[in-house]
Coordinates of N, CA and C in Angstrom, one line a residue:
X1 N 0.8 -1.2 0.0 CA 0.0 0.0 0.0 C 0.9 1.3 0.0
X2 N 1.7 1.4 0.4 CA 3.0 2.6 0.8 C 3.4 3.0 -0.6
X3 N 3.7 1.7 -1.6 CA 4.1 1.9 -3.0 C 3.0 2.6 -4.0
X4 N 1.8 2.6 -3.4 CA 1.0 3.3 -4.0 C 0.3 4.9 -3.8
X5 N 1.2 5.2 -2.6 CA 1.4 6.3 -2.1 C 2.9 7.5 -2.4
X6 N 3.4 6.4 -3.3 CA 5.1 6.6 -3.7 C 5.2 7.4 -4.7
X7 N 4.8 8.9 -5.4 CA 5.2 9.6 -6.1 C 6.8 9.3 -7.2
X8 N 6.7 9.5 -8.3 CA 7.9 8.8 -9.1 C 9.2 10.0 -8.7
X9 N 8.6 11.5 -8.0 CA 9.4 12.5 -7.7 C 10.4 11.5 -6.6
X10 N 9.7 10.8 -5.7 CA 10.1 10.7 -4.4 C 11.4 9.0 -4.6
X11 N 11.5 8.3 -5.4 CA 12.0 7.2 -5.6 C 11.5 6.6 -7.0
X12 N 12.8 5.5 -7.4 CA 12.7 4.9 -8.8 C 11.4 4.5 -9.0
X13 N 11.2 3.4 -7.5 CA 10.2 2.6 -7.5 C 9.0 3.0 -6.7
X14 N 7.9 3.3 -7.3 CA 6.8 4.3 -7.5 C 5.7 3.5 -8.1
X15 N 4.6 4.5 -8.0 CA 3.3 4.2 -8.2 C 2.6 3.7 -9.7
X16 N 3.6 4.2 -10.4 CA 2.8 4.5 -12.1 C 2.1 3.1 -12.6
X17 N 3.4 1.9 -12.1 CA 2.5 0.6 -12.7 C 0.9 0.6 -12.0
X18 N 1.0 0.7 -10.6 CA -0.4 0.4 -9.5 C -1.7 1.6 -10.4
X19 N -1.0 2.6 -10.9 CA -1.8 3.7 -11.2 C -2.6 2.9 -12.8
X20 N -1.7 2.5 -13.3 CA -1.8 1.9 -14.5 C -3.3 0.7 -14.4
X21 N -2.6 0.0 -13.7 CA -3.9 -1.3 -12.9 C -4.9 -0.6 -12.4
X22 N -4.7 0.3 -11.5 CA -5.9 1.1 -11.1 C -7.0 1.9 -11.9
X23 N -6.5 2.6 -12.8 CA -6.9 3.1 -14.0 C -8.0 1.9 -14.6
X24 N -7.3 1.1 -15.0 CA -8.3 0.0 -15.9 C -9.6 -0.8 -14.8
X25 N -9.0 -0.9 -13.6 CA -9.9 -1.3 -12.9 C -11.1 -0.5 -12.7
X26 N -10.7 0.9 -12.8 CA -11.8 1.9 -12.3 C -12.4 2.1 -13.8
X27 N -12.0 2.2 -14.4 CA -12.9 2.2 -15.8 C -13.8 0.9 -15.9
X28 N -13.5 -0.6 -15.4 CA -14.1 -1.7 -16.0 C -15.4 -1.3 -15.2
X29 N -15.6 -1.6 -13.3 CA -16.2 -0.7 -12.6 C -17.0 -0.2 -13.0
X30 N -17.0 1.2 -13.5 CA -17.4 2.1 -13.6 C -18.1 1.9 -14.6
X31 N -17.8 1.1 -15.7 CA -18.7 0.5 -17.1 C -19.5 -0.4 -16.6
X32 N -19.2 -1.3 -15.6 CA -20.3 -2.2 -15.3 C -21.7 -1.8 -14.7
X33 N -21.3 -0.8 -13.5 CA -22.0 -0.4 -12.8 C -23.2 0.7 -13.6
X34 N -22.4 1.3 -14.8 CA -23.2 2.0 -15.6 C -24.2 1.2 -16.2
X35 N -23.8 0.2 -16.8 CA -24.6 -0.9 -18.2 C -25.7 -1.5 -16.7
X36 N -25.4 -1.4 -15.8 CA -26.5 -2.6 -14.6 C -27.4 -0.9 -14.9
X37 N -27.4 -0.2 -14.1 CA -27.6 1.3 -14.0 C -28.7 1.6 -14.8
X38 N -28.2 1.7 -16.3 CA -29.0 2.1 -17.1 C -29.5 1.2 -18.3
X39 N -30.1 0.2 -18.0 CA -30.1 -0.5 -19.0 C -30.6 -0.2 -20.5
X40 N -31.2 1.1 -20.3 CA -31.5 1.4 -22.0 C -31.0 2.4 -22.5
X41 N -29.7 2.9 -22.2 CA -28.7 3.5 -22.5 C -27.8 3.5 -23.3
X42 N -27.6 3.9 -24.6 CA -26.8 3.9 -25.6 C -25.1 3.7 -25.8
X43 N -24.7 2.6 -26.3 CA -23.2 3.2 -26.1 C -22.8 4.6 -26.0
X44 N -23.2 5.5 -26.7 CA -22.1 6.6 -26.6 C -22.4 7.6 -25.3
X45 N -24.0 7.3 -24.5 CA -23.9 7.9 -23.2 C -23.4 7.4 -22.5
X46 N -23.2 5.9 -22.1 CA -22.5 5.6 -21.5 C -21.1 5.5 -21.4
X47 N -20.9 6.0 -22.7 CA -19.1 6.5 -22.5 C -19.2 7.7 -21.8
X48 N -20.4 8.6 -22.3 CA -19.9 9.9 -21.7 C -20.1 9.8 -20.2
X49 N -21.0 9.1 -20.0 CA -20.8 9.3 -18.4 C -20.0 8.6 -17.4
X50 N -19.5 7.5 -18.1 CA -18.2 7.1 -17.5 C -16.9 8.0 -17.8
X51 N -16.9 8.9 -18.8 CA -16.1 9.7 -18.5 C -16.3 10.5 -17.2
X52 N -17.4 11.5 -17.1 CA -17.7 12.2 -16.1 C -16.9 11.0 -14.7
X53 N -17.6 10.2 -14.7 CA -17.6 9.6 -13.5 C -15.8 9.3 -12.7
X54 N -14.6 9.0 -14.1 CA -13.4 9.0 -13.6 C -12.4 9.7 -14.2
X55 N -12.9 11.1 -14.7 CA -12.1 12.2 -14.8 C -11.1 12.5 -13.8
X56 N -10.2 13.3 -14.0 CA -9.6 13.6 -13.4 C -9.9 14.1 -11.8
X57 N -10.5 15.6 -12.1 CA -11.0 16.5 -11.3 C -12.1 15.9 -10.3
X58 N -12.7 14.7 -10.9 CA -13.4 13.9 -9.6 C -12.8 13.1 -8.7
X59 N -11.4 12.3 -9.5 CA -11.1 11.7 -8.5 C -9.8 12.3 -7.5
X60 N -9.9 13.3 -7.8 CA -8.8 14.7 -7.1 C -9.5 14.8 -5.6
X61 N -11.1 15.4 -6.2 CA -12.2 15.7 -5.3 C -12.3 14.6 -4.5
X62 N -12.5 13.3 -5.0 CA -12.4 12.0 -4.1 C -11.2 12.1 -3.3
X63 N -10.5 12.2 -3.6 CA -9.1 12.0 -2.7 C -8.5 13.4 -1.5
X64 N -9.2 14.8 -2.3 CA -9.2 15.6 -1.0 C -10.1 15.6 -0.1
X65 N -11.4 14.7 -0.3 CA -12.0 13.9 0.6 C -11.6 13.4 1.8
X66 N -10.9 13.0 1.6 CA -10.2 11.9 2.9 C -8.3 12.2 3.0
X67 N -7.9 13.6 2.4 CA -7.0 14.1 3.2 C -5.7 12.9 2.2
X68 N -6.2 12.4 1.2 CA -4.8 11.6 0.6 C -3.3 12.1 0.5
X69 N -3.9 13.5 0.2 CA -2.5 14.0 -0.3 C -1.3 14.5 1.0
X70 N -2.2 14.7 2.2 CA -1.1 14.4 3.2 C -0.3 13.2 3.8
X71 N -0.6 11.7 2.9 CA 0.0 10.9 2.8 C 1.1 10.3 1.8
X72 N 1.0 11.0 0.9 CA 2.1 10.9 -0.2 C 2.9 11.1 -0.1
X73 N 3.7 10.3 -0.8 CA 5.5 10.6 -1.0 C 6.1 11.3 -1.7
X74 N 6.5 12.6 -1.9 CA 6.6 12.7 -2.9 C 8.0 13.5 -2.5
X75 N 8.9 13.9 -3.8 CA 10.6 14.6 -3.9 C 10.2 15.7 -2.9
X76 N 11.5 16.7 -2.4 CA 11.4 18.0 -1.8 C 11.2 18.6 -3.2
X77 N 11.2 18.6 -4.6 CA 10.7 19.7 -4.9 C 9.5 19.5 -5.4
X78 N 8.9 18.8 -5.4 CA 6.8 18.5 -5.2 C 6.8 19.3 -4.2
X79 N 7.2 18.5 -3.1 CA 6.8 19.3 -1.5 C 6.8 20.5 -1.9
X80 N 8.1 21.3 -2.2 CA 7.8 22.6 -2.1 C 7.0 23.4 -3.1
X81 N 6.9 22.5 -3.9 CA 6.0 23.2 -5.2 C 4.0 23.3 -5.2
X82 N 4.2 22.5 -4.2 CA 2.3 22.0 -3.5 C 2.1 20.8 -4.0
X83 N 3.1 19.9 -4.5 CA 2.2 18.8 -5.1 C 1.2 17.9 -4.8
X84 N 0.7 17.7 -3.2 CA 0.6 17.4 -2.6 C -1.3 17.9 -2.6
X85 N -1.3 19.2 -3.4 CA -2.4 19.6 -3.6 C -3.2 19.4 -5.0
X86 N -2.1 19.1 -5.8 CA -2.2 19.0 -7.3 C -2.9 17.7 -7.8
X87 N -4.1 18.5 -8.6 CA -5.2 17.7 -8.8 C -4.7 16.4 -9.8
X88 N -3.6 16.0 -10.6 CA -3.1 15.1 -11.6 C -2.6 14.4 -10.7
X89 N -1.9 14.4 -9.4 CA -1.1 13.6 -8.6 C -2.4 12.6 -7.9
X90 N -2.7 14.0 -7.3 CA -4.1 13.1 -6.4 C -4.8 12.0 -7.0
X91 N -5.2 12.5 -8.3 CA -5.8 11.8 -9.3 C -5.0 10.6 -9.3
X92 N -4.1 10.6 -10.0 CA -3.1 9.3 -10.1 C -2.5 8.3 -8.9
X93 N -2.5 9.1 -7.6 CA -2.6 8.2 -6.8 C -3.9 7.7 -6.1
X94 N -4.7 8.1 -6.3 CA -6.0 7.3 -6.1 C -6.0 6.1 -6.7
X95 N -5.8 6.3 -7.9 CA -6.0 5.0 -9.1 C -4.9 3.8 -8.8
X96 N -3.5 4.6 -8.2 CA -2.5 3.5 -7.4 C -3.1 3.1 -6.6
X97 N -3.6 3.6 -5.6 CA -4.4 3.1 -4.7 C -5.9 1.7 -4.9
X98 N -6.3 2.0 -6.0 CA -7.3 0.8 -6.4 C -6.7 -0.3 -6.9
X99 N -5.4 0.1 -7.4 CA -4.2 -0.8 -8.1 C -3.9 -2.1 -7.1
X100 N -3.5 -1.1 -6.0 CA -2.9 -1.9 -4.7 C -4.4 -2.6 -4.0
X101 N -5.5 -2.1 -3.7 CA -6.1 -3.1 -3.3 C -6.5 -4.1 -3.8
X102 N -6.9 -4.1 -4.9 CA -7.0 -5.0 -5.8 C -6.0 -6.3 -5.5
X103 N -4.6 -5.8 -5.9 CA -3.5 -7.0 -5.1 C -3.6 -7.1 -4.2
X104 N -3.6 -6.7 -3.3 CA -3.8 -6.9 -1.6 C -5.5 -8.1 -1.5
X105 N -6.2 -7.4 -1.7 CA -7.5 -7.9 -1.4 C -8.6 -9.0 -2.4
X106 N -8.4 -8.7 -3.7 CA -9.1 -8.4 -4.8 C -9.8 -8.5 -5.4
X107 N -10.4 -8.4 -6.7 CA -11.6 -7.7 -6.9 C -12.8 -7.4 -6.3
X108 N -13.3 -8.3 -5.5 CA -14.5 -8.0 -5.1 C -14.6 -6.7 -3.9
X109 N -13.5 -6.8 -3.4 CA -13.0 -5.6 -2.5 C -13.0 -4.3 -3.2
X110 N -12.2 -4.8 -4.2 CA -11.6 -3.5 -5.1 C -13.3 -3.0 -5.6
X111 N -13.8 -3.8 -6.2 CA -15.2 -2.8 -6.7 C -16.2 -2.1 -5.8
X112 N -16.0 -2.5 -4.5 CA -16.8 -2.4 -3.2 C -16.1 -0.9 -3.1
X113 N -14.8 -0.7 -2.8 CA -14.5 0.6 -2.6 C -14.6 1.3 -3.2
X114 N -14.7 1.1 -4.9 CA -14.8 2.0 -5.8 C -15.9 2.3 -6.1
X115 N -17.0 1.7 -5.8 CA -18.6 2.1 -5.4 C -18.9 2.9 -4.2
X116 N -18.2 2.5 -3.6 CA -18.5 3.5 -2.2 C -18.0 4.7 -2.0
X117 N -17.2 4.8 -3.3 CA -16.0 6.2 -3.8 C -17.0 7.0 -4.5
X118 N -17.5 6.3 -5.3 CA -18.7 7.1 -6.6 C -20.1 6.9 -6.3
X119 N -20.3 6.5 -5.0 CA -21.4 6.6 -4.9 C -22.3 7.9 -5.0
X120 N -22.3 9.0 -4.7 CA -22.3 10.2 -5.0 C -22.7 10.8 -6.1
X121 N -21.2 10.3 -7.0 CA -21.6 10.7 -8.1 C -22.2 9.9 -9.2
X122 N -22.6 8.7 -8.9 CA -23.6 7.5 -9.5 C -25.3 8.5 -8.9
X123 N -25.6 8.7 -8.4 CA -26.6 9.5 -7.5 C -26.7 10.9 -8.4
X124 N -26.3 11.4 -8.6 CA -26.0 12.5 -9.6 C -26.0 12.6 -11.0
X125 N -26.1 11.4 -11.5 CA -26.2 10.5 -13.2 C -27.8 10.8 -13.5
X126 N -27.8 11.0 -14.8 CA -28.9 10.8 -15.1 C -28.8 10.9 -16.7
X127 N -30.0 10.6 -18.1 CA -29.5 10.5 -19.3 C -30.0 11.7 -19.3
X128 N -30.6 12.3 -19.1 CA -31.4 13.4 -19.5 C -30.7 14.4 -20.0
X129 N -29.3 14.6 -19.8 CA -28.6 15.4 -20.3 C -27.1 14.8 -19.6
X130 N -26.3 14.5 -20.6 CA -25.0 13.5 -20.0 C -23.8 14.4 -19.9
X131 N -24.1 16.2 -20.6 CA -23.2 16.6 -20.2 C -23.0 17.6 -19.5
X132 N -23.9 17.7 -18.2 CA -24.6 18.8 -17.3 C -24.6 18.3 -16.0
X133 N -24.1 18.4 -15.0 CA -24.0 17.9 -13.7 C -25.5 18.7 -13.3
X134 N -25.8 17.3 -12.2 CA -27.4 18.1 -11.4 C -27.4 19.5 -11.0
X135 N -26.4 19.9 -10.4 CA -25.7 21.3 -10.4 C -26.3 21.9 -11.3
X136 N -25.8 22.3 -11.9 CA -26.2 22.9 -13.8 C -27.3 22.9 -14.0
X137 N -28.0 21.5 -14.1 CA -29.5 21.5 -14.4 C -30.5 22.2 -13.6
X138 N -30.1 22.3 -12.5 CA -31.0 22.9 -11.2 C -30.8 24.3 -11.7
X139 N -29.8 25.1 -11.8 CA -29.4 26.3 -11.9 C -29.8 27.1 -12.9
X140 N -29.9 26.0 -14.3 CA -30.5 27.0 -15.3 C -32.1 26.6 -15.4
X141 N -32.6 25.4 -14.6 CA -34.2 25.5 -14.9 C -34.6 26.4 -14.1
X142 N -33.9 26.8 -13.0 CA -34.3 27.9 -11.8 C -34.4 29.2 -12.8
X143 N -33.5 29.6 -12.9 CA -33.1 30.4 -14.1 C -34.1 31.0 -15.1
X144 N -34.4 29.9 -16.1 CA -35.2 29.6 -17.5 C -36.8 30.2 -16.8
X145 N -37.2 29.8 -15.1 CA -38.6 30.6 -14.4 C -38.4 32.0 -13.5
X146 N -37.0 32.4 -13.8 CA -37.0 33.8 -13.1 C -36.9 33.5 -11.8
X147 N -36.3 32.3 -11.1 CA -36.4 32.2 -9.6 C -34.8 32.7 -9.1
X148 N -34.5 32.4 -7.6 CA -33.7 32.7 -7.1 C -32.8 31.6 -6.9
X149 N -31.5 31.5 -6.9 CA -30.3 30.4 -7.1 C -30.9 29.5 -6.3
X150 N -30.2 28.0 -6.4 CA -30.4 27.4 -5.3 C -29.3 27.6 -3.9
X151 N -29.8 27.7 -3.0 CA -28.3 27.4 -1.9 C -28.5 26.3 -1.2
X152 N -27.2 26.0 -1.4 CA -26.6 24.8 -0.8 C -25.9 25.4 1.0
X153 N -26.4 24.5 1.9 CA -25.5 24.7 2.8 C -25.0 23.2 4.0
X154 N -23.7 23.1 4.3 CA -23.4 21.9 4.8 C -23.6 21.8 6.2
X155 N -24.6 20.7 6.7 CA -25.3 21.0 7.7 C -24.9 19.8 8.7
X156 N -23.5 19.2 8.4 CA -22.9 18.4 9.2 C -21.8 17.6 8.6
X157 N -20.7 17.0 9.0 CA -19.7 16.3 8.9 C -19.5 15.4 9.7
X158 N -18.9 14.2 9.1 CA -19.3 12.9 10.4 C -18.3 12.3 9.6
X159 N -17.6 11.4 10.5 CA -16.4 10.2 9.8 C -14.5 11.1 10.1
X160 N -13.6 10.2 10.4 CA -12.4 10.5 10.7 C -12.0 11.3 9.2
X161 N -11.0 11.6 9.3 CA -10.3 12.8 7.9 C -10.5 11.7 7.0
X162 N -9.9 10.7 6.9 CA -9.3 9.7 5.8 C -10.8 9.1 5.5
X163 N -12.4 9.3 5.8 CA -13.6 8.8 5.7 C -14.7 9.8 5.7
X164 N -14.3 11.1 5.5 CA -15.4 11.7 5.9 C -16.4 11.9 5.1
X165 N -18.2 12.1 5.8 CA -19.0 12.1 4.8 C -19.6 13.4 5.0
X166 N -19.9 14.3 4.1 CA -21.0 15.7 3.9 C -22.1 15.3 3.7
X167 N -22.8 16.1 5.2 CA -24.4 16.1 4.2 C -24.6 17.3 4.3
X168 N -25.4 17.7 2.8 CA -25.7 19.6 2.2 C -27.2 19.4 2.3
X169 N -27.6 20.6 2.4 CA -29.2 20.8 2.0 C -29.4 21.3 1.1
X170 N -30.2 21.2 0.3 CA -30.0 22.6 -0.7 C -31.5 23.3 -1.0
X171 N -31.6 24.5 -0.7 CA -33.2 25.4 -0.3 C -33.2 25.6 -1.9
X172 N -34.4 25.5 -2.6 CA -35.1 26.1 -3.4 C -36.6 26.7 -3.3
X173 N -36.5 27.7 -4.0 CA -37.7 28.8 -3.6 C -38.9 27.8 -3.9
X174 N -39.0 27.4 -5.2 CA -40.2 26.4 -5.6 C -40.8 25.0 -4.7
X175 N -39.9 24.6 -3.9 CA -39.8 23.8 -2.8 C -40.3 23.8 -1.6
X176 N -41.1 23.4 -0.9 CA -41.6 23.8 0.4 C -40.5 23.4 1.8
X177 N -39.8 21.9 0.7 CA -38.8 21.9 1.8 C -37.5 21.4 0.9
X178 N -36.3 21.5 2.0 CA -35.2 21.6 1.6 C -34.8 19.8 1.1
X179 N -34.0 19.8 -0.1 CA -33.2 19.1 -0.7 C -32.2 18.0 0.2
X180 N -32.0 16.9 0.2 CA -30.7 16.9 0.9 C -29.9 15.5 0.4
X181 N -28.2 16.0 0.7 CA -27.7 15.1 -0.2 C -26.3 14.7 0.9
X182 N -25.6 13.7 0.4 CA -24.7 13.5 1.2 C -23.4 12.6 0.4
X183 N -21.9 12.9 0.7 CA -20.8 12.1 0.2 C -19.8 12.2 0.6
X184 N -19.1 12.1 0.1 CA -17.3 11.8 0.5 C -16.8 13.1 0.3
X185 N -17.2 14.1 -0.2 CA -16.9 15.6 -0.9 C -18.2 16.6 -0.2
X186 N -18.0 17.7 -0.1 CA -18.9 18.8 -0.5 C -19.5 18.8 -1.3
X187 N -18.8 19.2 -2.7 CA -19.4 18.9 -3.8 C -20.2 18.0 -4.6
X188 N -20.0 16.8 -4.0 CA -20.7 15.9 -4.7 C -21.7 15.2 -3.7
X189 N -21.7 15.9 -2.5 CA -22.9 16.0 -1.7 C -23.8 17.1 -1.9
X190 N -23.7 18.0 -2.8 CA -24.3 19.3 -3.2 C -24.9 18.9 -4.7
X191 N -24.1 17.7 -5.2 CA -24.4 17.2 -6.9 C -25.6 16.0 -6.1
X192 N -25.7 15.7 -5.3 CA -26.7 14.8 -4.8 C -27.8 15.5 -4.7
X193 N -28.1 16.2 -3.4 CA -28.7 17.4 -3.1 C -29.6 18.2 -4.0
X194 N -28.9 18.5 -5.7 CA -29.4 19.1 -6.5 C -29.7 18.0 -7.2
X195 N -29.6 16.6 -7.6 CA -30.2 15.6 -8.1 C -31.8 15.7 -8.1
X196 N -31.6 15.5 -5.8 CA -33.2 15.3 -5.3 C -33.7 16.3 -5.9
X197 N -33.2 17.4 -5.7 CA -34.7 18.8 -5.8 C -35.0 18.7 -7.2
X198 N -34.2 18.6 -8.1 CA -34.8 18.3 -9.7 C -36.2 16.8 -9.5
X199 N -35.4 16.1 -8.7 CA -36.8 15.2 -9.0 C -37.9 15.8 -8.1
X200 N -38.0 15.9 -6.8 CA -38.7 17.3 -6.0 C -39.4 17.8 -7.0
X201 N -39.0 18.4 -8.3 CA -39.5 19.3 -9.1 C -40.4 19.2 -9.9
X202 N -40.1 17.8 -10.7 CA -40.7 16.8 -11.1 C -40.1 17.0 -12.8
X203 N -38.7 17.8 -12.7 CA -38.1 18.2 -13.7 C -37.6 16.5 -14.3
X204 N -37.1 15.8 -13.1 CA -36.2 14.8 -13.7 C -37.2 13.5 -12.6
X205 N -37.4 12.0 -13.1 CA -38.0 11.1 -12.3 C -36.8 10.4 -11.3
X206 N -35.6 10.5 -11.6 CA -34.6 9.8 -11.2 C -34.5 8.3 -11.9
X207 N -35.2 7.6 -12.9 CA -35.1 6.8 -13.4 C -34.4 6.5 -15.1
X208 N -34.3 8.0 -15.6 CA -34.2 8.5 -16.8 C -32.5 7.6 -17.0

């Protein structure tokens, strides 16, 4: 597990293979879980939303989640550069990180975690529009009737650094009550959050 915390700055022998395995593991995952998901879903949405789902920038988000990047290895000049905060490392050692459980544990483990990683943002999926986070959709139907933004606010935190989970609420004017959503992130407890109130709305069924 240490080796998949090992930055290539920091020593020869590093993460890149584990990142390599992890990578393909989180794509297979993430395609299965989609095709069960949606079963009348087109190839090419389902690329696109498995992109969404292991982009970069989410699994960065996943990983400043639970504080990863204060466990990395990396050279003094990462350290002093912030690498530590940099969204391609984080990214890359997450996927080391699925690499290594996988060997340590495997598969059945490994997909358990990586569901429990994107659970959030599986909750946030919808066809309705594959290239628009619930965020987005909420914001411009709010919008499109002349209403007032939606706000999100985080209304507790629970679980140690390396686990923690957000739950947001999110108030809309059209709503009598508030939205609420919860995950590994802020953000993708706020992409939950604005899922519900679209269905609330009766904009989206959650089945689409």
């Amino acid at each position: 597990m240490l080796l998949a915390l090992t930055h290539r700055s920091f020593a020869g022998r590093n993460n890149e293979r584990l990142e390599f395995l992890g990578d393909a593991i989180l794509n297979f995952v993430a395609g299965e879980a989609l095709f069960d998901r949606f079963p009348l879903a087109r190839e090419g949405q389902l690329s696109r939303l498995r992109a969404r789902l292991v982009k970069g920038e989410t699994l960065a988000v996943l990983a400043r989640g639970f504080d990863l990047g204060d466990y990395l290895r990396l050279g003094s000049g990462e350290l002093k550069s912030g690498g530590f905060r940099r969204e391609s490392i984080l990214a890359d050692a997450l996927e080391a990180l699925i690499g290594a459980i996988y060997l340590d544990a495997g598969m059945d483990v490994a997909r358990e975690r990586v569901l429990a990683w994107l659970a959030g943002e599986f909750e946030g999926l919808t066809l309705v529009d594959t290239n628009k986070d619930p965020k987005t959709r909420l914001q411009e139907h709010l919008q499109s009737r002349g209403c007032e933004l939606p706000r999100y606010e985080v209304v507790d935190i629970q679980g140690e650094p390396h686990c923690r989970t957000f739950f947001v609420e999110c108030e809309v004017v059209l709503l009598n009550e508030k939205s609420r959503g919860q995950g590994v992130s802020r953000r993708i407890a706020e992409q939950v959050a604005a899922a519900a109130a679209l269905i609330a709305l009766g904009v989206e069924n959650g089945n689409d």
